[in-house]
Amino acid sequence: MNAVKKPSVLVCVTGQYDCDRLIEAGFERAAAEDMALHVFCVHTPTNDLTNFSDELEYLYRTAKELGADMTVSFSHNAPGSAADFAHKVNAKYLITGVPDERPNGFVLTLHKLLPRMQITMVTKEGDRLLYSLDATDRAFA
């Protein structure tokens, strides 16, 4: 019999130093909700990790300092990989950066794959303004 995993907050990051703000926002949500914290990074498959290895190491240390695990995955389908991982870790909330303007961008596609998941987007500004999509939000549906 499979035990139900503790509900969690999933933070999706890219290989950029400033994604630490996303991990910190995820930590705050996880602590407030008494949930586990997971950090997920997905990149296009590559044989050369040197372009972002320092950034990933920094984000890994940040995640560990805040009690989270960090998983790095390589896929040509980033939203699909993130949605699969969200199911695997029993994520109830997802935190990411503010999406770009492409119609098939990461957050838009993820919202379609996980329509009942609340997705919180954290801006790059110092005030850490938050935007959320939940199951009732049709702006991205």
mmCIF file of N, CA and C in Angstrom:
data_model
loop_
_atom_site.group_PDB
_atom_site.id
_atom_site.type_symbol
_atom_site.label_atom_id
_atom_site.label_comp_id
_atom_site.label_asym_id
_atom_site.label_seq_id
_atom_site.Cartn_x
_atom_site.Cartn_y
_atom_site.Cartn_z
ATOM 1 N N MET A 1 0.841 -1.189 0.000
ATOM 2 C CA MET A 1 0.000 0.000 0.000
ATOM 3 C C MET A 1 0.882 1.248 0.000
ATOM 4 N N ASN A 2 0.601 2.206 -0.880
ATOM 5 C CA ASN A 2 1.376 3.434 -0.952
ATOM 6 C C ASN A 2 0.861 4.444 0.057
ATOM 7 N N ALA A 3 1.770 4.962 0.861
ATOM 8 C CA ALA A 3 1.402 5.997 1.816
ATOM 9 C C ALA A 3 1.273 7.326 1.072
ATOM 10 N N VAL A 4 0.314 8.132 1.465
ATOM 11 C CA VAL A 4 0.143 9.449 0.865
ATOM 12 C C VAL A 4 1.261 10.343 1.378
ATOM 13 N N LYS A 5 1.942 10.995 0.460
ATOM 14 C CA LYS A 5 3.021 11.895 0.841
ATOM 15 C C LYS A 5 2.441 13.162 1.447
ATOM 16 N N LYS A 6 3.220 13.748 2.356
ATOM 17 C CA LYS A 6 2.842 15.019 2.957
ATOM 18 C C LYS A 6 2.653 16.053 1.844
ATOM 19 N N PRO A 7 1.594 16.854 1.907
ATOM 20 C CA PRO A 7 1.416 17.916 0.910
ATOM 21 C C PRO A 7 2.658 18.808 0.864
ATOM 22 N N SER A 8 2.907 19.377 -0.299
ATOM 23 C CA SER A 8 4.136 20.156 -0.431
ATOM 24 C C SER A 8 3.941 21.407 -1.275
ATOM 25 N N VAL A 9 4.949 22.255 -1.182
ATOM 26 C CA VAL A 9 5.091 23.434 -2.023
ATOM 27 C C VAL A 9 6.207 23.105 -3.009
ATOM 28 N N LEU A 10 5.951 23.314 -4.283
ATOM 29 C CA LEU A 10 6.951 23.065 -5.317
ATOM 30 C C LEU A 10 7.396 24.395 -5.910
ATOM 31 N N VAL A 11 8.698 24.635 -5.880
ATOM 32 C CA VAL A 11 9.283 25.846 -6.448
ATOM 33 C C VAL A 11 10.004 25.460 -7.732
ATOM 34 N N CYS A 12 9.621 26.078 -8.842
ATOM 35 C CA CYS A 12 10.277 25.829 -10.129
ATOM 36 C C CYS A 12 11.266 26.955 -10.402
ATOM 37 N N VAL A 13 12.530 26.583 -10.592
ATOM 38 C CA VAL A 13 13.588 27.566 -10.814
ATOM 39 C C VAL A 13 14.281 27.305 -12.145
ATOM 40 N N THR A 14 14.972 28.324 -12.621
ATOM 41 C CA THR A 14 15.883 28.172 -13.754
ATOM 42 C C THR A 14 17.292 28.270 -13.186
ATOM 43 N N GLY A 15 18.286 28.095 -13.997
ATOM 44 C CA GLY A 15 19.661 28.164 -13.510
ATOM 45 C C GLY A 15 20.156 29.590 -13.385
ATOM 46 N N GLN A 16 19.479 30.405 -12.582
ATOM 47 C CA GLN A 16 19.854 31.804 -12.385
ATOM 48 C C GLN A 16 19.955 32.089 -10.896
ATOM 49 N N TYR A 17 20.971 32.863 -10.524
ATOM 50 C CA TYR A 17 21.174 33.183 -9.114
ATOM 51 C C TYR A 17 19.942 33.805 -8.475
ATOM 52 N N ASP A 18 19.261 34.692 -9.201
ATOM 53 C CA ASP A 18 18.146 35.409 -8.585
ATOM 54 C C ASP A 18 16.911 34.544 -8.347
ATOM 55 N N CYS A 19 16.955 33.280 -8.707
ATOM 56 C CA CYS A 19 15.848 32.372 -8.372
ATOM 57 C C CYS A 19 15.825 32.036 -6.883
ATOM 58 N N ASP A 20 16.837 32.506 -6.145
ATOM 59 C CA ASP A 20 16.811 32.284 -4.697
ATOM 60 C C ASP A 20 15.578 32.932 -4.071
ATOM 61 N N ARG A 21 15.090 34.030 -4.665
ATOM 62 C CA ARG A 21 13.886 34.686 -4.142
ATOM 63 C C ARG A 21 12.677 33.766 -4.238
ATOM 64 N N LEU A 22 12.650 32.896 -5.247
ATOM 65 C CA LEU A 22 11.553 31.945 -5.401
ATOM 66 C C LEU A 22 11.614 30.888 -4.311
ATOM 67 N N ILE A 23 12.819 30.418 -4.028
ATOM 68 C CA ILE A 23 12.994 29.412 -2.975
ATOM 69 C C ILE A 23 12.596 30.003 -1.627
ATOM 70 N N GLU A 24 12.981 31.250 -1.378
ATOM 71 C CA GLU A 24 12.612 31.910 -0.120
ATOM 72 C C GLU A 24 11.096 32.077 -0.011
ATOM 73 N N ALA A 25 10.440 32.454 -1.099
ATOM 74 C CA ALA A 25 8.976 32.575 -1.088
ATOM 75 C C ALA A 25 8.332 31.213 -0.846
ATOM 76 N N GLY A 26 8.883 30.167 -1.444
ATOM 77 C CA GLY A 26 8.382 28.811 -1.218
ATOM 78 C C GLY A 26 8.557 28.375 0.218
ATOM 79 N N PHE A 27 9.690 28.729 0.804
ATOM 80 C CA PHE A 27 9.943 28.403 2.205
ATOM 81 C C PHE A 27 8.902 29.062 3.106
ATOM 82 N N GLU A 28 8.608 30.329 2.845
ATOM 83 C CA GLU A 28 7.609 31.040 3.652
ATOM 84 C C GLU A 28 6.243 30.372 3.543
ATOM 85 N N ARG A 29 5.834 29.997 2.334
ATOM 86 C CA ARG A 29 4.539 29.339 2.140
ATOM 87 C C ARG A 29 4.530 27.971 2.823
ATOM 88 N N ALA A 30 5.590 27.195 2.641
ATOM 89 C CA ALA A 30 5.660 25.856 3.236
ATOM 90 C C ALA A 30 5.608 25.938 4.762
ATOM 91 N N ALA A 31 6.312 26.902 5.342
ATOM 92 C CA ALA A 31 6.304 27.060 6.797
ATOM 93 C C ALA A 31 4.915 27.463 7.287
ATOM 94 N N ALA A 32 4.262 28.376 6.580
ATOM 95 C CA ALA A 32 2.931 28.837 6.978
ATOM 96 C C ALA A 32 1.892 27.729 6.886
ATOM 97 N N GLU A 33 2.060 26.813 5.941
ATOM 98 C CA GLU A 33 1.081 25.744 5.702
ATOM 99 C C GLU A 33 1.506 24.398 6.292
ATOM 100 N N ASP A 34 2.667 24.356 6.951
ATOM 101 C CA ASP A 34 3.234 23.113 7.490
ATOM 102 C C ASP A 34 3.336 22.042 6.402
ATOM 103 N N MET A 35 3.980 22.420 5.311
ATOM 104 C CA MET A 35 4.149 21.520 4.169
ATOM 105 C C MET A 35 5.632 21.297 3.890
ATOM 106 N N ALA A 36 5.914 20.233 3.162
ATOM 107 C CA ALA A 36 7.272 19.981 2.689
ATOM 108 C C ALA A 36 7.599 20.978 1.575
ATOM 109 N N LEU A 37 8.893 21.190 1.339
ATOM 110 C CA LEU A 37 9.338 22.114 0.299
ATOM 111 C C LEU A 37 10.243 21.376 -0.681
ATOM 112 N N HIS A 38 9.927 21.495 -1.964
ATOM 113 C CA HIS A 38 10.721 20.884 -3.027
ATOM 114 C C HIS A 38 11.074 21.952 -4.054
ATOM 115 N N VAL A 39 12.287 21.875 -4.575
ATOM 116 C CA VAL A 39 12.742 22.786 -5.620
ATOM 117 C C VAL A 39 13.026 21.946 -6.859
ATOM 118 N N PHE A 40 12.531 22.410 -8.011
ATOM 119 C CA PHE A 40 12.663 21.657 -9.260
ATOM 120 C C PHE A 40 13.207 22.569 -10.348
ATOM 121 N N CYS A 41 14.214 22.083 -11.044
ATOM 122 C CA CYS A 41 14.817 22.821 -12.150
ATOM 123 C C CYS A 41 14.873 21.897 -13.353
ATOM 124 N N VAL A 42 14.347 22.344 -14.475
ATOM 125 C CA VAL A 42 14.386 21.527 -15.690
ATOM 126 C C VAL A 42 15.096 22.305 -16.794
ATOM 127 N N HIS A 43 16.017 21.635 -17.451
ATOM 128 C CA HIS A 43 16.783 22.218 -18.551
ATOM 129 C C HIS A 43 16.669 21.338 -19.779
ATOM 130 N N THR A 44 16.907 21.928 -20.926
ATOM 131 C CA THR A 44 17.003 21.159 -22.160
ATOM 132 C C THR A 44 18.202 20.221 -22.035
ATOM 133 N N PRO A 45 18.089 18.993 -22.502
ATOM 134 C CA PRO A 45 19.222 18.061 -22.407
ATOM 135 C C PRO A 45 20.494 18.657 -23.024
ATOM 136 N N THR A 46 21.603 18.474 -22.311
ATOM 137 C CA THR A 46 22.890 19.007 -22.759
ATOM 138 C C THR A 46 24.015 18.142 -22.218
ATOM 139 N N ASN A 47 25.127 18.156 -22.907
ATOM 140 C CA ASN A 47 26.320 17.464 -22.425
ATOM 141 C C ASN A 47 27.241 18.401 -21.670
ATOM 142 N N ASP A 48 26.973 19.703 -21.737
ATOM 143 C CA ASP A 48 27.842 20.695 -21.115
ATOM 144 C C ASP A 48 27.070 21.469 -20.048
ATOM 145 N N LEU A 49 27.341 21.138 -18.802
ATOM 146 C CA LEU A 49 26.660 21.802 -17.685
ATOM 147 C C LEU A 49 27.425 23.012 -17.167
ATOM 148 N N THR A 50 28.584 23.308 -17.742
ATOM 149 C CA THR A 50 29.421 24.377 -17.204
ATOM 150 C C THR A 50 28.769 25.751 -17.301
ATOM 151 N N ASN A 51 27.841 25.939 -18.235
ATOM 152 C CA ASN A 51 27.208 27.251 -18.390
ATOM 153 C C ASN A 51 26.363 27.646 -17.200
ATOM 154 N N PHE A 52 25.878 26.687 -16.433
ATOM 155 C CA PHE A 52 25.019 27.032 -15.304
ATOM 156 C C PHE A 52 25.314 26.211 -14.054
ATOM 157 N N SER A 53 26.467 25.567 -13.989
ATOM 158 C CA SER A 53 26.768 24.720 -12.829
ATOM 159 C C SER A 53 26.936 25.528 -11.547
ATOM 160 N N ASP A 54 27.584 26.695 -11.609
ATOM 161 C CA ASP A 54 27.748 27.513 -10.406
ATOM 162 C C ASP A 54 26.397 27.988 -9.885
ATOM 163 N N GLU A 55 25.521 28.395 -10.802
ATOM 164 C CA GLU A 55 24.198 28.857 -10.410
ATOM 165 C C GLU A 55 23.390 27.730 -9.775
ATOM 166 N N LEU A 56 23.439 26.545 -10.367
ATOM 167 C CA LEU A 56 22.706 25.407 -9.796
ATOM 168 C C LEU A 56 23.246 25.032 -8.424
ATOM 169 N N GLU A 57 24.556 25.084 -8.261
ATOM 170 C CA GLU A 57 25.156 24.786 -6.952
ATOM 171 C C GLU A 57 24.680 25.802 -5.911
ATOM 172 N N TYR A 58 24.637 27.076 -6.283
ATOM 173 C CA TYR A 58 24.151 28.117 -5.376
ATOM 174 C C TYR A 58 22.689 27.864 -4.991
ATOM 175 N N LEU A 59 21.857 27.563 -5.965
ATOM 176 C CA LEU A 59 20.444 27.303 -5.680
ATOM 177 C C LEU A 59 20.279 26.042 -4.838
ATOM 178 N N TYR A 60 21.090 25.030 -5.089
ATOM 179 C CA TYR A 60 21.059 23.802 -4.290
ATOM 180 C C TYR A 60 21.386 24.121 -2.829
ATOM 181 N N ARG A 61 22.435 24.921 -2.605
ATOM 182 C CA ARG A 61 22.800 25.298 -1.225
ATOM 183 C C ARG A 61 21.678 26.108 -0.574
ATOM 184 N N THR A 62 21.091 27.029 -1.316
ATOM 185 C CA THR A 62 19.982 27.825 -0.785
ATOM 186 C C THR A 62 18.822 26.922 -0.388
ATOM 187 N N ALA A 63 18.478 25.976 -1.245
ATOM 188 C CA ALA A 63 17.390 25.036 -0.942
ATOM 189 C C ALA A 63 17.708 24.238 0.313
ATOM 190 N N LYS A 64 18.914 23.715 0.407
ATOM 191 C CA LYS A 64 19.298 22.901 1.571
ATOM 192 C C LYS A 64 19.246 23.714 2.853
ATOM 193 N N GLU A 65 19.718 24.968 2.799
ATOM 194 C CA GLU A 65 19.690 25.837 3.980
ATOM 195 C C GLU A 65 18.266 26.058 4.477
ATOM 196 N N LEU A 66 17.300 25.993 3.581
ATOM 197 C CA LEU A 66 15.901 26.207 3.945
ATOM 198 C C LEU A 66 15.135 24.893 4.105
ATOM 199 N N GLY A 67 15.858 23.785 4.146
ATOM 200 C CA GLY A 67 15.237 22.490 4.428
ATOM 201 C C GLY A 67 14.563 21.823 3.244
ATOM 202 N N ALA A 68 14.902 22.246 2.041
ATOM 203 C CA ALA A 68 14.272 21.676 0.843
ATOM 204 C C ALA A 68 15.232 20.739 0.126
ATOM 205 N N ASP A 69 14.659 19.840 -0.653
ATOM 206 C CA ASP A 69 15.481 19.089 -1.590
ATOM 207 C C ASP A 69 15.411 19.812 -2.929
ATOM 208 N N MET A 70 16.374 19.526 -3.796
ATOM 209 C CA MET A 70 16.360 20.123 -5.131
ATOM 210 C C MET A 70 16.614 19.033 -6.151
ATOM 211 N N THR A 71 15.762 18.995 -7.154
ATOM 212 C CA THR A 71 15.871 18.020 -8.234
ATOM 213 C C THR A 71 16.115 18.765 -9.536
ATOM 214 N N VAL A 72 17.102 18.306 -10.299
ATOM 215 C CA VAL A 72 17.379 18.859 -11.621
ATOM 216 C C VAL A 72 17.022 17.787 -12.639
ATOM 217 N N SER A 73 16.250 18.179 -13.637
ATOM 218 C CA SER A 73 15.800 17.258 -14.672
ATOM 219 C C SER A 73 16.160 17.834 -16.039
ATOM 220 N N PHE A 74 16.349 16.958 -17.001
ATOM 221 C CA PHE A 74 16.651 17.387 -18.364
ATOM 222 C C PHE A 74 15.558 16.870 -19.281
ATOM 223 N N SER A 75 14.907 17.807 -19.980
ATOM 224 C CA SER A 75 13.767 17.439 -20.814
ATOM 225 C C SER A 75 13.533 18.519 -21.864
ATOM 226 N N HIS A 76 12.956 18.122 -22.979
ATOM 227 C CA HIS A 76 12.523 19.086 -23.993
ATOM 228 C C HIS A 76 11.112 19.595 -23.689
ATOM 229 N N ASN A 77 10.476 19.047 -22.664
ATOM 230 C CA ASN A 77 9.118 19.431 -22.279
ATOM 231 C C ASN A 77 9.124 19.872 -20.815
ATOM 232 N N ALA A 78 9.585 21.093 -20.568
ATOM 233 C CA ALA A 78 9.716 21.585 -19.197
ATOM 234 C C ALA A 78 8.387 21.601 -18.442
ATOM 235 N N PRO A 79 7.298 22.131 -19.009
ATOM 236 C CA PRO A 79 6.038 22.127 -18.262
ATOM 237 C C PRO A 79 5.546 20.715 -17.940
ATOM 238 N N GLY A 80 5.672 19.799 -18.881
ATOM 239 C CA GLY A 80 5.246 18.419 -18.635
ATOM 240 C C GLY A 80 6.061 17.764 -17.540
ATOM 241 N N SER A 81 7.367 17.993 -17.547
ATOM 242 C CA SER A 81 8.231 17.441 -16.499
ATOM 243 C C SER A 81 7.877 18.026 -15.137
ATOM 244 N N ALA A 82 7.628 19.330 -15.100
ATOM 245 C CA ALA A 82 7.264 19.975 -13.836
ATOM 246 C C ALA A 82 5.917 19.464 -13.333
ATOM 247 N N ALA A 83 4.954 19.279 -14.226
ATOM 248 C CA ALA A 83 3.640 18.760 -13.825
ATOM 249 C C ALA A 83 3.766 17.339 -13.281
ATOM 250 N N ASP A 84 4.550 16.503 -13.945
ATOM 251 C CA ASP A 84 4.773 15.137 -13.451
ATOM 252 C C ASP A 84 5.409 15.155 -12.069
ATOM 253 N N PHE A 85 6.401 16.032 -11.887
ATOM 254 C CA PHE A 85 7.077 16.113 -10.592
ATOM 255 C C PHE A 85 6.125 16.643 -9.520
ATOM 256 N N ALA A 86 5.268 17.589 -9.876
ATOM 257 C CA ALA A 86 4.286 18.120 -8.924
ATOM 258 C C ALA A 86 3.382 17.009 -8.403
ATOM 259 N N HIS A 87 2.951 16.124 -9.287
ATOM 260 C CA HIS A 87 2.135 14.981 -8.857
ATOM 261 C C HIS A 87 2.943 14.053 -7.951
ATOM 262 N N LYS A 88 4.182 13.812 -8.327
ATOM 263 C CA LYS A 88 5.045 12.891 -7.577
ATOM 264 C C LYS A 88 5.246 13.344 -6.134
ATOM 265 N N VAL A 89 5.383 14.668 -5.918
ATOM 266 C CA VAL A 89 5.660 15.179 -4.572
ATOM 267 C C VAL A 89 4.406 15.693 -3.869
ATOM 268 N N ASN A 90 3.230 15.418 -4.449
ATOM 269 C CA ASN A 90 1.963 15.832 -3.848
ATOM 270 C C ASN A 90 1.919 17.346 -3.610
ATOM 271 N N ALA A 91 2.331 18.101 -4.621
ATOM 272 C CA ALA A 91 2.358 19.559 -4.499
ATOM 273 C C ALA A 91 0.943 20.130 -4.474
ATOM 274 N N LYS A 92 0.730 21.052 -3.563
ATOM 275 C CA LYS A 92 -0.540 21.773 -3.468
ATOM 276 C C LYS A 92 -0.395 23.215 -3.945
ATOM 277 N N TYR A 93 0.815 23.724 -3.893
ATOM 278 C CA TYR A 93 1.124 25.077 -4.356
ATOM 279 C C TYR A 93 2.372 25.004 -5.223
ATOM 280 N N LEU A 94 2.414 25.842 -6.240
ATOM 281 C CA LEU A 94 3.578 25.915 -7.110
ATOM 282 C C LEU A 94 4.030 27.363 -7.183
ATOM 283 N N ILE A 95 5.322 27.580 -7.041
ATOM 284 C CA ILE A 95 5.876 28.933 -7.084
ATOM 285 C C ILE A 95 6.897 28.998 -8.204
ATOM 286 N N THR A 96 6.815 30.067 -8.988
ATOM 287 C CA THR A 96 7.736 30.266 -10.105
ATOM 288 C C THR A 96 7.951 31.763 -10.299
ATOM 289 N N GLY A 97 8.803 32.115 -11.242
ATOM 290 C CA GLY A 97 8.985 33.519 -11.584
ATOM 291 C C GLY A 97 7.850 33.987 -12.477
ATOM 292 N N VAL A 98 7.824 35.273 -12.761
ATOM 293 C CA VAL A 98 6.805 35.837 -13.642
ATOM 294 C C VAL A 98 7.110 35.371 -15.064
ATOM 295 N N PRO A 99 6.087 34.884 -15.783
ATOM 296 C CA PRO A 99 6.328 34.310 -17.111
ATOM 297 C C PRO A 99 6.654 35.362 -18.165
ATOM 298 N N ASP A 100 7.252 34.876 -19.247
ATOM 299 C CA ASP A 100 7.460 35.762 -20.387
ATOM 300 C C ASP A 100 6.141 35.906 -21.144
ATOM 301 N N GLU A 101 6.154 36.609 -22.219
ATOM 302 C CA GLU A 101 4.919 36.923 -22.944
ATOM 303 C C GLU A 101 4.540 35.908 -24.023
ATOM 304 N N ARG A 102 5.321 34.853 -24.196
ATOM 305 C CA ARG A 102 5.002 33.878 -25.243
ATOM 306 C C ARG A 102 3.684 33.180 -24.940
ATOM 307 N N PRO A 103 2.818 32.966 -25.944
ATOM 308 C CA PRO A 103 1.517 32.342 -25.706
ATOM 309 C C PRO A 103 1.608 30.921 -25.159
ATOM 310 N N ASN A 104 2.672 30.212 -25.451
ATOM 311 C CA ASN A 104 2.824 28.854 -24.943
ATOM 312 C C ASN A 104 3.932 28.783 -23.904
ATOM 313 N N GLY A 105 4.089 29.837 -23.130
ATOM 314 C CA GLY A 105 5.126 29.897 -22.117
ATOM 315 C C GLY A 105 4.937 28.862 -21.022
ATOM 316 N N PHE A 106 5.968 28.727 -20.205
ATOM 317 C CA PHE A 106 6.015 27.722 -19.152
ATOM 318 C C PHE A 106 4.805 27.787 -18.218
ATOM 319 N N VAL A 107 4.518 28.963 -17.667
ATOM 320 C CA VAL A 107 3.433 29.079 -16.679
ATOM 321 C C VAL A 107 2.073 28.825 -17.320
ATOM 322 N N LEU A 108 1.850 29.351 -18.504
ATOM 323 C CA LEU A 108 0.580 29.125 -19.199
ATOM 324 C C LEU A 108 0.351 27.636 -19.438
ATOM 325 N N THR A 109 1.352 26.953 -19.949
ATOM 326 C CA THR A 109 1.225 25.520 -20.211
ATOM 327 C C THR A 109 1.060 24.743 -18.914
ATOM 328 N N LEU A 110 1.817 25.116 -17.899
ATOM 329 C CA LEU A 110 1.710 24.441 -16.602
ATOM 330 C C LEU A 110 0.322 24.621 -16.003
ATOM 331 N N HIS A 111 -0.242 25.819 -16.149
ATOM 332 C CA HIS A 111 -1.590 26.071 -15.635
ATOM 333 C C HIS A 111 -2.620 25.196 -16.354
ATOM 334 N N LYS A 112 -2.411 24.948 -17.632
ATOM 335 C CA LYS A 112 -3.316 24.060 -18.376
ATOM 336 C C LYS A 112 -3.158 22.609 -17.932
ATOM 337 N N LEU A 113 -1.924 22.199 -17.608
ATOM 338 C CA LEU A 113 -1.670 20.826 -17.167
ATOM 339 C C LEU A 113 -2.118 20.581 -15.732
ATOM 340 N N LEU A 114 -2.071 21.629 -14.909
ATOM 341 C CA LEU A 114 -2.439 21.529 -13.491
ATOM 342 C C LEU A 114 -3.504 22.577 -13.173
ATOM 343 N N PRO A 115 -4.699 22.467 -13.739
ATOM 344 C CA PRO A 115 -5.696 23.537 -13.611
ATOM 345 C C PRO A 115 -6.188 23.776 -12.184
ATOM 346 N N ARG A 116 -6.032 22.826 -11.302
ATOM 347 C CA ARG A 116 -6.501 22.999 -9.921
ATOM 348 C C ARG A 116 -5.397 23.450 -8.971
ATOM 349 N N MET A 117 -4.193 23.583 -9.490
ATOM 350 C CA MET A 117 -3.046 23.969 -8.670
ATOM 351 C C MET A 117 -2.943 25.485 -8.599
ATOM 352 N N GLN A 118 -2.767 26.012 -7.389
ATOM 353 C CA GLN A 118 -2.501 27.442 -7.272
ATOM 354 C C GLN A 118 -1.056 27.683 -7.676
ATOM 355 N N ILE A 119 -0.849 28.599 -8.612
ATOM 356 C CA ILE A 119 0.487 28.958 -9.074
ATOM 357 C C ILE A 119 0.748 30.397 -8.658
ATOM 358 N N THR A 120 1.813 30.601 -7.901
ATOM 359 C CA THR A 120 2.200 31.933 -7.463
ATOM 360 C C THR A 120 3.458 32.340 -8.213
ATOM 361 N N MET A 121 3.425 33.526 -8.799
ATOM 362 C CA MET A 121 4.567 34.052 -9.542
ATOM 363 C C MET A 121 5.182 35.196 -8.755
ATOM 364 N N VAL A 122 6.482 35.144 -8.582
ATOM 365 C CA VAL A 122 7.203 36.140 -7.795
ATOM 366 C C VAL A 122 7.994 37.029 -8.753
ATOM 367 N N THR A 123 7.836 38.341 -8.613
ATOM 368 C CA THR A 123 8.545 39.280 -9.488
ATOM 369 C C THR A 123 10.010 39.395 -9.084
ATOM 370 N N LYS A 124 10.783 40.041 -9.937
ATOM 371 C CA LYS A 124 12.202 40.262 -9.646
ATOM 372 C C LYS A 124 12.427 41.513 -8.803
ATOM 373 N N GLU A 125 11.409 42.343 -8.645
ATOM 374 C CA GLU A 125 11.558 43.572 -7.880
ATOM 375 C C GLU A 125 11.831 43.259 -6.414
ATOM 376 N N GLY A 126 12.485 44.163 -5.752
ATOM 377 C CA GLY A 126 12.855 43.965 -4.357
ATOM 378 C C GLY A 126 11.684 43.824 -3.409
ATOM 379 N N ASP A 127 10.508 44.329 -3.785
ATOM 380 C CA ASP A 127 9.356 44.238 -2.888
ATOM 381 C C ASP A 127 8.730 42.847 -2.893
ATOM 382 N N ARG A 128 9.198 41.966 -3.773
ATOM 383 C CA ARG A 128 8.721 40.584 -3.856
ATOM 384 C C ARG A 128 7.212 40.504 -4.012
ATOM 385 N N LEU A 129 6.690 41.363 -4.849
ATOM 386 C CA LEU A 129 5.270 41.350 -5.173
ATOM 387 C C LEU A 129 4.881 39.986 -5.724
ATOM 388 N N LEU A 130 3.739 39.460 -5.305
ATOM 389 C CA LEU A 130 3.294 38.136 -5.722
ATOM 390 C C LEU A 130 2.036 38.227 -6.576
ATOM 391 N N TYR A 131 1.944 37.375 -7.579
ATOM 392 C CA TYR A 131 0.748 37.218 -8.393
ATOM 393 C C TYR A 131 0.358 35.751 -8.330
ATOM 394 N N SER A 132 -0.926 35.480 -8.180
ATOM 395 C CA SER A 132 -1.349 34.084 -8.087
ATOM 396 C C SER A 132 -2.426 33.746 -9.104
ATOM 397 N N LEU A 133 -2.366 32.516 -9.578
ATOM 398 C CA LEU A 133 -3.420 31.920 -10.396
ATOM 399 C C LEU A 133 -3.970 30.756 -9.600
ATOM 400 N N ASP A 134 -5.276 30.651 -9.523
ATOM 401 C CA ASP A 134 -5.841 29.462 -8.891
ATOM 402 C C ASP A 134 -6.832 28.833 -9.861
ATOM 403 N N ALA A 135 -7.541 27.835 -9.397
ATOM 404 C CA ALA A 135 -8.431 27.069 -10.277
ATOM 405 C C ALA A 135 -9.542 27.918 -10.885
ATOM 406 N N THR A 136 -9.882 29.048 -10.264
ATOM 407 C CA THR A 136 -10.971 29.877 -10.779
ATOM 408 C C THR A 136 -10.481 30.946 -11.750
ATOM 409 N N ASP A 137 -9.168 31.112 -11.893
ATOM 410 C CA ASP A 137 -8.612 32.143 -12.761
ATOM 411 C C ASP A 137 -8.683 31.693 -14.211
ATOM 412 N N ARG A 138 -9.379 32.437 -15.030
ATOM 413 C CA ARG A 138 -9.535 32.073 -16.433
ATOM 414 C C ARG A 138 -8.623 32.902 -17.341
ATOM 415 N N ALA A 139 -7.873 33.837 -16.773
ATOM 416 C CA ALA A 139 -7.008 34.675 -17.596
ATOM 417 C C ALA A 139 -5.955 33.851 -18.327
ATOM 418 N N PHE A 140 -5.525 32.755 -17.725
ATOM 419 C CA PHE A 140 -4.504 31.914 -18.330
ATOM 420 C C PHE A 140 -5.076 30.602 -18.829
ATOM 421 N N ALA A 141 -6.353 30.374 -18.643
ATOM 422 C CA ALA A 141 -6.944 29.082 -19.028
ATOM 423 C C ALA A 141 -7.158 28.987 -20.516
#
